[in-house]
CSV table of C-alpha atoms in Angstrom, one decimal:
chain,number,residue,atom,x,y,z
A,1,MET,CA,7.2,218.3,-24.9
A,2,SER,CA,8.9,216.5,-27.6
A,3,ALA,CA,11.8,217.4,-29.7
A,4,LEU,CA,9.2,219.0,-32.1
A,5,SER,CA,8.7,221.8,-29.7
A,6,PRO,CA,10.9,224.5,-31.7
A,7,LEU,CA,8.9,224.0,-34.9
A,8,VAL,CA,5.4,224.0,-32.8
A,9,GLU,CA,6.6,227.3,-31.0
A,10,LEU,CA,7.7,228.8,-34.5
A,11,GLU,CA,11.2,229.5,-33.6
A,12,PRO,CA,12.5,231.3,-36.6
A,13,GLU,CA,15.7,229.0,-36.4
A,14,ALA,CA,14.1,225.7,-36.6
A,15,LEU,CA,11.5,226.9,-39.4
A,16,ARG,CA,14.5,228.2,-41.5
A,17,CYS,CA,16.5,224.8,-41.0
A,18,PRO,CA,14.6,222.1,-39.4
A,19,ALA,CA,17.2,219.4,-39.9
A,20,GLY,CA,18.4,219.5,-36.5
A,21,VAL,CA,14.8,218.8,-35.1
A,22,TYR,CA,14.2,216.3,-37.5
A,23,GLU,CA,17.2,214.2,-36.5
A,24,ARG,CA,16.7,214.3,-32.7
A,25,LEU,CA,13.0,213.0,-33.8
A,26,ARG,CA,14.3,210.2,-36.0
A,27,ASP,CA,16.5,209.1,-32.9
A,28,GLU,CA,13.5,209.4,-30.9
A,29,GLY,CA,11.5,207.0,-33.0
A,30,VAL,CA,7.7,206.9,-33.2
A,31,HIS,CA,6.4,208.7,-30.2
A,32,TYR,CA,3.4,210.7,-28.9
A,33,ALA,CA,4.0,214.7,-29.1
A,34,PRO,CA,1.6,216.3,-26.7
A,35,GLU,CA,2.0,219.8,-27.9
A,36,ILE,CA,0.0,218.6,-31.1
A,37,ASP,CA,-1.6,215.7,-29.7
A,38,ALA,CA,-0.4,213.5,-32.2
A,39,PHE,CA,2.1,210.7,-32.5
A,40,VAL,CA,4.9,211.8,-34.5
A,41,VAL,CA,6.6,209.6,-37.5
A,42,ALA,CA,10.0,210.7,-38.7
A,43,ARG,CA,12.0,208.0,-40.2
A,44,HIS,CA,11.9,207.3,-43.7
A,45,ASP,CA,10.5,203.8,-43.8
A,46,ASP,CA,8.0,204.7,-40.9
A,47,VAL,CA,6.5,207.4,-43.1
A,48,VAL,CA,6.3,205.5,-46.0
A,49,ARG,CA,4.5,202.7,-44.2
A,50,VAL,CA,2.0,205.1,-43.2
A,51,LEU,CA,1.3,206.9,-46.4
A,52,ARG,CA,1.1,203.7,-48.2
A,53,ASP,CA,-1.6,202.4,-45.7
A,54,GLY,CA,-4.6,204.7,-46.4
A,55,ARG,CA,-7.2,202.2,-45.0
A,56,THR,CA,-5.3,202.1,-41.5
A,57,PHE,CA,-4.2,205.7,-41.5
A,58,SER,CA,-7.1,208.0,-42.9
A,59,SER,CA,-6.5,211.4,-44.5
A,60,ARG,CA,-10.0,212.8,-43.0
A,61,ASN,CA,-7.5,215.0,-40.8
A,62,THR,CA,-4.8,215.7,-43.2
A,63,VAL,CA,-4.3,219.6,-41.8
A,64,GLY,CA,-4.8,218.5,-38.0
A,65,ARG,CA,-8.6,218.4,-37.7
A,66,ILE,CA,-11.9,216.7,-38.8
A,67,LEU,CA,-14.2,219.1,-40.2
A,68,PRO,CA,-17.8,218.3,-39.5
A,69,PRO,CA,-20.1,216.9,-42.1
A,70,ALA,CA,-21.6,219.4,-44.6
A,71,ASP,CA,-24.8,221.0,-43.4
A,72,PRO,CA,-26.6,222.4,-46.6
A,73,ALA,CA,-28.7,224.6,-44.7
A,74,ASN,CA,-25.5,226.7,-43.4
A,75,PRO,CA,-23.9,228.7,-46.3
A,76,LYS,CA,-21.3,229.9,-44.0
A,77,GLN,CA,-19.9,226.6,-43.1
A,78,PRO,CA,-16.1,226.3,-44.1
A,79,LEU,CA,-15.2,224.9,-47.8
A,80,SER,CA,-14.1,221.4,-47.0
A,81,PRO,CA,-11.2,220.2,-49.5
A,82,LEU,CA,-12.7,217.5,-51.6
A,83,LEU,CA,-9.1,215.5,-52.4
A,84,LEU,CA,-7.0,216.4,-49.6
A,85,LEU,CA,-9.5,215.4,-46.3
A,86,SER,CA,-11.1,212.3,-48.1
A,87,ASP,CA,-10.5,208.7,-48.6
A,88,ALA,CA,-11.2,205.9,-51.0
A,89,PRO,CA,-13.6,205.3,-52.8
A,90,GLU,CA,-14.7,209.1,-52.5
A,91,HIS,CA,-11.2,210.2,-53.0
A,92,THR,CA,-10.5,207.8,-56.1
A,93,THR,CA,-13.8,209.0,-57.7
A,94,ARG,CA,-13.0,212.6,-57.3
A,95,ARG,CA,-9.5,212.3,-58.3
A,96,SER,CA,-10.2,211.0,-61.7
A,97,ILE,CA,-12.2,213.7,-62.6
A,98,VAL,CA,-9.1,216.0,-63.2
A,99,ASN,CA,-6.4,213.2,-63.4
A,100,ARG,CA,-6.5,213.3,-66.9
A,101,ALA,CA,-5.5,217.2,-67.2
A,102,PHE,CA,-2.4,216.5,-65.0
A,103,THR,CA,-0.7,213.7,-66.7
A,104,PRO,CA,3.2,214.1,-67.2
A,105,SER,CA,2.3,214.3,-71.1
A,106,LYS,CA,-0.7,217.2,-70.7
A,107,ILE,CA,1.5,218.9,-68.3
A,108,ALA,CA,4.6,219.2,-70.6
A,109,ALA,CA,2.4,220.5,-73.2
A,110,TRP,CA,2.1,223.7,-70.9
A,111,GLU,CA,5.9,224.3,-71.1
A,112,PRO,CA,5.9,227.0,-73.9
A,113,GLN,CA,3.3,229.1,-72.1
A,114,VAL,CA,5.2,228.5,-68.7
A,115,ARG,CA,8.2,229.4,-70.2
A,116,GLN,CA,6.7,232.7,-71.8
A,117,ILE,CA,5.4,233.5,-68.3
A,118,ALA,CA,8.5,233.0,-66.5
A,119,GLU,CA,10.5,235.0,-69.1
A,120,GLU,CA,7.8,237.9,-68.8
A,121,HIS,CA,8.5,238.1,-64.9
A,122,VAL,CA,12.1,237.8,-65.1
A,123,ASP,CA,12.4,240.5,-67.4
A,124,ARG,CA,10.5,242.7,-65.4
A,125,LEU,CA,12.9,242.6,-62.8
A,126,ARG,CA,15.4,244.8,-64.8
A,127,GLU,CA,12.8,247.5,-64.3
A,128,LEU,CA,13.2,247.3,-60.4
A,129,ALA,CA,15.3,249.1,-58.1
A,130,ASP,CA,14.4,247.0,-55.1
A,131,VAL,CA,14.1,243.4,-56.2
A,132,ASP,CA,12.6,240.5,-54.0
A,133,LEU,CA,12.6,237.4,-55.5
A,134,VAL,CA,9.8,236.0,-53.8
A,135,ARG,CA,7.7,239.2,-53.7
A,136,ASP,CA,8.6,239.6,-57.5
A,137,LEU,CA,8.8,236.2,-59.1
A,138,ALA,CA,8.0,233.4,-56.9
A,139,ALA,CA,4.9,234.7,-55.3
A,140,LEU,CA,3.7,235.6,-59.0
A,141,LEU,CA,4.3,232.9,-61.5
A,142,PRO,CA,2.5,229.9,-59.9
A,143,VAL,CA,-0.8,231.6,-59.5
A,144,ARG,CA,-0.7,232.6,-63.1
A,145,VAL,CA,0.2,229.2,-64.3
A,146,ILE,CA,-2.4,227.2,-62.1
A,147,SER,CA,-5.1,229.8,-63.2
A,148,MET,CA,-4.2,228.9,-66.8
A,149,VAL,CA,-4.6,225.6,-66.3
A,150,LEU,CA,-7.8,225.8,-64.6
A,151,GLY,CA,-9.3,228.3,-67.2
A,152,VAL,CA,-9.4,231.3,-65.0
A,153,PRO,CA,-9.6,234.7,-66.3
A,154,LEU,CA,-5.9,236.2,-66.3
A,155,GLU,CA,-7.4,239.6,-65.1
A,156,ASP,CA,-8.2,238.0,-61.5
A,157,VAL,CA,-5.1,236.3,-61.1
A,158,ALA,CA,-4.0,239.1,-58.0
A,159,LYS,CA,-7.0,238.1,-56.2
A,160,PHE,CA,-6.7,234.4,-56.4
A,161,ARG,CA,-3.3,235.1,-54.9
A,162,GLU,CA,-4.6,237.0,-52.0
A,163,TRP,CA,-7.5,234.9,-51.4
A,164,SER,CA,-5.0,231.6,-51.4
A,165,GLU,CA,-2.6,233.0,-48.7
A,166,GLU,CA,-5.6,233.9,-46.5
A,167,ILE,CA,-7.2,230.5,-46.6
A,168,THR,CA,-4.1,228.6,-45.7
A,169,ALA,CA,-2.6,231.6,-43.3
A,170,SER,CA,-3.6,229.0,-40.2
A,171,VAL,CA,-2.1,225.9,-41.6
A,172,GLY,CA,0.7,224.8,-39.2
A,173,ASN,CA,0.8,227.8,-36.9
A,174,HIS,CA,-1.6,229.7,-34.3
A,175,GLY,CA,-2.6,233.0,-36.1
A,176,GLY,CA,-5.0,234.3,-38.7
A,177,ASP,CA,-8.3,236.1,-38.4
A,178,PRO,CA,-11.3,234.1,-38.7
A,179,VAL,CA,-13.5,236.6,-39.8
A,180,ARG,CA,-11.3,237.8,-42.7
A,181,ARG,CA,-11.1,234.2,-43.7
A,182,GLU,CA,-15.0,234.0,-43.8
A,183,GLN,CA,-14.6,237.1,-45.9
A,184,VAL,CA,-12.4,236.1,-48.3
A,185,GLN,CA,-14.1,232.3,-48.6
A,186,ASP,CA,-17.3,234.0,-49.6
A,187,ALA,CA,-15.2,236.2,-52.0
A,188,PHE,CA,-13.6,233.4,-53.5
A,189,SER,CA,-16.3,230.6,-53.5
A,190,GLY,CA,-19.1,233.3,-55.0
A,191,TYR,CA,-16.8,234.1,-57.9
A,192,ILE,CA,-15.8,230.4,-58.9
A,193,SER,CA,-19.7,230.1,-58.5
A,194,ARG,CA,-20.2,232.9,-61.2
A,195,LEU,CA,-17.4,231.1,-63.3
A,196,LEU,CA,-19.3,227.6,-63.1
A,197,ASP,CA,-22.3,229.6,-64.1
A,198,GLN,CA,-20.8,231.1,-67.4
A,199,TRP,CA,-19.7,227.6,-68.7
A,200,ASP,CA,-20.8,227.3,-72.2
A,201,GLY,CA,-21.3,223.3,-72.1
A,202,THR,CA,-17.8,222.8,-73.9
A,203,VAL,CA,-15.5,220.5,-72.3
A,204,ASP,CA,-11.8,221.4,-73.2
A,205,THR,CA,-8.3,221.2,-71.7
A,206,SER,CA,-9.3,223.6,-68.8
A,207,VAL,CA,-10.2,221.8,-65.6
A,208,LEU,CA,-13.0,224.3,-65.1
A,209,SER,CA,-14.9,223.0,-68.0
A,210,GLN,CA,-14.1,219.3,-67.0
A,211,ILE,CA,-15.3,220.2,-63.1
A,212,ALA,CA,-18.5,222.3,-64.8
A,213,ALA,CA,-19.6,219.1,-67.0
A,214,VAL,CA,-19.6,216.9,-63.9
A,215,GLU,CA,-21.6,218.9,-61.9
A,216,ARG,CA,-24.0,219.1,-65.2
A,217,ALA,CA,-23.9,215.5,-64.9
A,218,GLY,CA,-25.3,215.5,-61.1
A,219,GLU,CA,-21.8,213.8,-60.0
A,220,LEU,CA,-21.1,216.8,-57.9
A,221,THR,CA,-23.1,219.5,-56.1
A,222,ARG,CA,-22.4,223.3,-56.7
A,223,ARG,CA,-20.6,223.4,-53.3
A,224,GLN,CA,-18.6,220.6,-54.0
A,225,CYS,CA,-17.4,221.8,-57.3
A,226,VAL,CA,-16.6,225.3,-55.9
A,227,SER,CA,-14.6,223.6,-53.0
A,228,PHE,CA,-12.6,221.6,-55.8
A,229,VAL,CA,-11.6,224.4,-57.8
A,230,VAL,CA,-10.5,226.6,-54.7
A,231,GLU,CA,-8.6,223.6,-53.4
A,232,LEU,CA,-6.8,223.2,-56.6
A,233,ILE,CA,-6.0,226.9,-57.0
A,234,VAL,CA,-4.8,227.0,-53.6
A,235,ALA,CA,-2.7,223.7,-53.9
A,236,GLY,CA,-1.1,224.9,-57.1
A,237,ASN,CA,-0.3,228.3,-56.0
A,238,ILE,CA,1.2,228.6,-52.4
A,239,THR,CA,3.2,225.5,-52.2
A,240,THR,CA,4.7,226.0,-55.9
A,241,THR,CA,5.6,229.2,-54.6
A,242,HIS,CA,7.6,228.2,-51.6
A,243,HIS,CA,9.2,225.3,-53.9
A,244,ILE,CA,10.5,228.2,-56.4
A,245,ALA,CA,11.7,230.5,-53.5
A,246,SER,CA,13.4,227.7,-51.9
A,247,SER,CA,15.1,226.9,-55.0
A,248,ILE,CA,16.1,230.3,-55.8
A,249,ALA,CA,17.4,230.4,-52.2
A,250,LEU,CA,19.6,227.4,-52.6
A,251,LEU,CA,20.8,228.6,-55.8
A,252,GLY,CA,22.0,232.0,-54.6
A,253,SER,CA,23.7,230.5,-51.5
A,254,THR,CA,25.6,227.3,-52.8
A,255,PRO,CA,29.0,228.1,-53.9
A,256,GLY,CA,29.7,227.3,-57.4
A,257,LEU,CA,26.3,225.9,-58.0
A,258,VAL,CA,25.1,228.6,-60.8
A,259,GLU,CA,28.4,227.9,-63.1
A,260,GLN,CA,27.6,224.1,-62.6
A,261,LEU,CA,24.4,224.6,-63.9
A,262,ARG,CA,25.3,226.6,-66.5
A,263,ALA,CA,28.1,224.1,-67.7
A,264,ASP,CA,25.4,221.2,-67.9
A,265,PRO,CA,21.9,222.5,-68.2
A,266,ALA,CA,20.8,219.0,-68.0
A,267,LEU,CA,21.3,218.7,-64.4
A,268,VAL,CA,18.8,221.5,-63.7
A,269,GLN,CA,16.0,218.8,-63.3
A,270,ASN,CA,18.3,217.0,-60.7
A,271,PHE,CA,18.9,220.3,-58.6
A,272,ILE,CA,15.0,220.7,-58.8
A,273,GLU,CA,14.4,217.2,-57.2
A,274,GLU,CA,17.4,217.8,-54.7
A,275,SER,CA,15.6,221.2,-53.9
A,276,LEU,CA,12.2,219.3,-53.2
A,277,ARG,CA,13.9,216.6,-51.1
A,278,LEU,CA,15.7,219.3,-49.1
A,279,GLU,CA,13.1,222.1,-49.0
A,280,ALA,CA,10.0,220.1,-49.3
A,281,PRO,CA,7.0,222.8,-49.2
A,282,ILE,CA,4.8,220.7,-47.3
A,283,GLN,CA,6.9,219.4,-44.3
A,284,GLY,CA,4.3,217.1,-42.9
A,285,PHE,CA,0.5,216.3,-42.7
A,286,TYR,CA,-1.6,214.5,-40.4
A,287,ARG,CA,-3.6,211.1,-40.6
A,288,LEU,CA,-6.1,209.5,-38.3
A,289,ALA,CA,-5.5,205.9,-36.9
A,290,MET,CA,-8.7,203.8,-37.8
A,291,ALA,CA,-7.5,200.9,-35.9
A,292,ASP,CA,-4.8,200.1,-33.5
A,293,ALA,CA,-1.7,199.7,-35.7
A,294,GLU,CA,2.2,199.2,-34.9
A,295,VAL,CA,4.7,201.6,-36.6
A,296,GLY,CA,8.4,201.5,-35.9
A,297,GLY,CA,7.7,199.0,-33.1
A,298,VAL,CA,5.3,201.4,-31.5
A,299,THR,CA,1.6,200.8,-31.0
A,300,ILE,CA,-0.6,203.7,-32.3
A,301,PRO,CA,-3.7,203.2,-30.6
A,302,GLU,CA,-7.4,203.6,-32.8
A,303,GLY,CA,-8.5,207.1,-32.9
A,304,SER,CA,-4.9,208.6,-32.5
A,305,ARG,CA,-3.8,211.4,-34.7
A,306,VAL,CA,-0.4,210.9,-36.7
A,307,PHE,CA,1.9,213.7,-37.8
A,308,VAL,CA,3.9,212.2,-40.9
A,309,LEU,CA,6.9,214.0,-41.6
A,310,TYR,CA,8.0,214.2,-45.2
A,311,GLY,CA,10.5,216.7,-44.4
A,312,SER,CA,12.2,214.4,-42.0
A,313,ALA,CA,11.7,211.5,-44.3
A,314,ASN,CA,13.8,213.5,-46.8
A,315,ARG,CA,16.8,213.9,-44.7
A,316,ASP,CA,16.9,210.2,-43.2
A,317,GLU,CA,20.4,209.2,-43.8
A,318,GLN,CA,19.4,205.8,-43.8
A,319,ALA,CA,17.5,206.3,-47.1
A,320,TRP,CA,19.7,209.0,-48.6
A,321,ALA,CA,23.6,209.0,-49.3
A,322,GLU,CA,25.4,212.1,-48.4
A,323,CYS,CA,21.8,213.1,-46.9
A,324,PRO,CA,22.4,216.6,-45.7
A,325,HIS,CA,24.5,217.7,-49.0
A,326,LEU,CA,22.7,218.7,-52.3
A,327,ARG,CA,24.2,216.2,-55.0
A,328,LEU,CA,23.5,216.8,-58.4
A,329,ASP,CA,24.4,213.4,-59.5
A,330,ARG,CA,22.0,211.4,-56.9
A,331,PRO,CA,20.5,208.6,-58.6
A,332,ASN,CA,17.4,208.1,-56.9
A,333,ALA,CA,16.6,212.3,-57.1
A,334,ALA,CA,13.1,211.7,-57.4
A,335,ALA,CA,12.1,209.2,-55.1
A,336,HIS,CA,11.8,211.9,-52.4
A,337,LEU,CA,8.6,212.2,-50.6
A,338,ALA,CA,8.0,216.2,-51.1
A,339,PHE,CA,4.8,215.1,-52.9
A,340,GLY,CA,3.9,212.4,-50.6
A,341,LYS,CA,3.3,208.9,-51.4
A,342,GLY,CA,0.6,206.5,-52.5
A,343,ALA,CA,-3.1,207.3,-53.5
A,344,HIS,CA,-2.7,211.0,-52.0
A,345,ALA,CA,0.5,211.8,-53.8
A,346,CYS,CA,0.4,215.3,-55.1
A,347,LEU,CA,-1.8,215.4,-58.2
A,348,GLY,CA,0.1,218.7,-59.4
A,349,SER,CA,3.5,217.3,-59.2
A,350,SER,CA,4.5,217.1,-62.8
A,351,LEU,CA,3.2,220.9,-63.0
A,352,ALA,CA,5.4,222.1,-60.0
A,353,ARG,CA,8.4,220.3,-61.0
A,354,LEU,CA,8.2,222.0,-64.7
A,355,GLU,CA,7.6,225.5,-62.9
A,356,GLY,CA,10.7,225.1,-61.0
A,357,ARG,CA,13.0,223.9,-63.7
A,358,VAL,CA,11.8,226.7,-66.3
A,359,VAL,CA,12.1,229.6,-63.5
A,360,ILE,CA,15.8,228.3,-62.8
A,361,GLU,CA,16.6,227.8,-66.5
A,362,VAL,CA,15.3,231.4,-67.4
A,363,LEU,CA,17.2,233.0,-64.4
A,364,LEU,CA,20.4,231.1,-65.9
A,365,ASP,CA,19.8,232.3,-69.4
A,366,ARG,CA,18.8,236.0,-68.2
A,367,LEU,CA,21.4,236.9,-65.4
A,368,ALA,CA,24.9,237.4,-65.7
A,369,ASP,CA,24.8,237.3,-61.7
A,370,LEU,CA,22.8,236.6,-58.8
A,371,GLU,CA,23.5,237.7,-55.1
A,372,LEU,CA,21.5,237.3,-52.2
A,373,LEU,CA,21.2,240.2,-50.1
A,374,ALA,CA,20.8,238.3,-47.0
A,375,ALA,CA,23.0,235.4,-45.3
A,376,PRO,CA,20.8,232.0,-45.4
A,377,GLU,CA,20.8,232.4,-41.7
A,378,ASP,CA,19.1,235.6,-41.8
A,379,LEU,CA,16.2,234.8,-44.1
A,380,PRO,CA,12.8,235.0,-42.9
A,381,TYR,CA,11.0,231.7,-43.3
A,382,LEU,CA,7.1,231.1,-43.1
A,383,LYS,CA,5.6,230.8,-39.7
A,384,SER,CA,4.4,227.5,-39.9
A,385,PHE,CA,5.7,223.9,-39.2
A,386,VAL,CA,3.7,222.5,-42.1
A,387,ASN,CA,3.9,224.8,-45.1
A,388,HIS,CA,7.8,225.7,-45.9
A,389,GLY,CA,9.7,228.3,-47.8
A,390,PRO,CA,11.4,231.8,-47.5
A,391,VAL,CA,9.0,234.8,-47.5
A,392,SER,CA,11.6,237.4,-48.5
A,393,LEU,CA,14.6,236.9,-51.1
A,394,PRO,CA,16.3,240.6,-51.2
A,395,ALA,CA,18.5,240.4,-54.1
A,396,ARG,CA,20.9,242.2,-56.5
A,397,LEU,CA,20.8,241.2,-60.0
A,398,ARG,CA,23.2,241.6,-62.9
A,399,PHE,CA,21.5,240.9,-66.1
A,400,ARG,CA,23.2,239.8,-69.4
A,401,GLU,CA,23.3,242.3,-72.2
A,402,PRO,CA,20.4,241.7,-74.8
A,403,VAL,CA,21.3,240.1,-77.9
A,404,PRO,CA,21.6,243.1,-80.4
A,405,ALA,CA,18.8,242.9,-83.2
A,406,HIS,CA,21.0,242.4,-86.0
A,407,GLU,CA,22.7,239.2,-84.2
A,408,VAL,CA,19.1,237.5,-83.8
A,409,ALA,CA,18.7,234.8,-86.1
A,410,PRO,CA,16.1,235.3,-88.7
């Protein structure tokens, strides 16, 4: 067994703060870990080396397994993510379909709507006697935002949240009900297929209309279109929930941070980058060695699985000054690997950054005081060594008094 074992065995303390495990893995260097049947890559420079070499290190088993080729005669076959588990040239072609909708300038244009959604959700917290900032905020906002960007009806947001959680339940852990997952997949894919049937031929800013147009042009099958939409909804929902939850946990548990951000709101973006570095919502993904390769002085044989630890690279003291600490003045704050690197760098990184920043800004604006009701070491974290984030943040909130109507500028 390797130093990775506490995470693979889902030990609560290791899942909450894997920094100690990662330090031991970096000290050990690249090595084979039998508990996951993969070579572990934990040092920053080694992680970057693997992520940049997509030809040698394939993404065909990003989630730890290679799915069998699609069988058109089997309607119950699991949906296969089109982007996550593909390599060039297929990955390049598929990503180009939605690339334009996720450019930083296009995402920036959504900020007024994202801020309105955040303000609605934060204001609703006033009415709650029992507040959990994951359940009542972080878990609600991202699915509304990604549904808006994709062009999915608002009334079905709650269903998408439930479906997304079910589909990702087995990643990086050992549980989940396969029968239930199949039922959820059927419901999810059937609904998306009906939305595609309703397309009126207009290509607008919604991603769904762009995917429908590609299907009409014969570039993707219906099943591939459904897989594409499901992948985007899941990716834009669950990971951003974890990012927002982790940012709120840091905000509420770091002495003086609220006052510092209020005194200089421009630092909120740097805080978001540091939150992503320290608490990356995806801690690592797998790759498949397509040829013998040397990483960190160790030979990785062709056909081997490789587990690439973004979370460890983000805490490597060789790459980050004062690495364990949250620094709002970090000059290379956005250079972390929370969104990966290379061809598979996260398509929705600009959207996730926007949502994280806006939620923190709205909380700072609306709240006079934020008190987490559990110590950091007592917070429950997701039971996964791939996905990372607190699953509950009980809190006591004190809101600023609303501005009297006569004091509001006309």
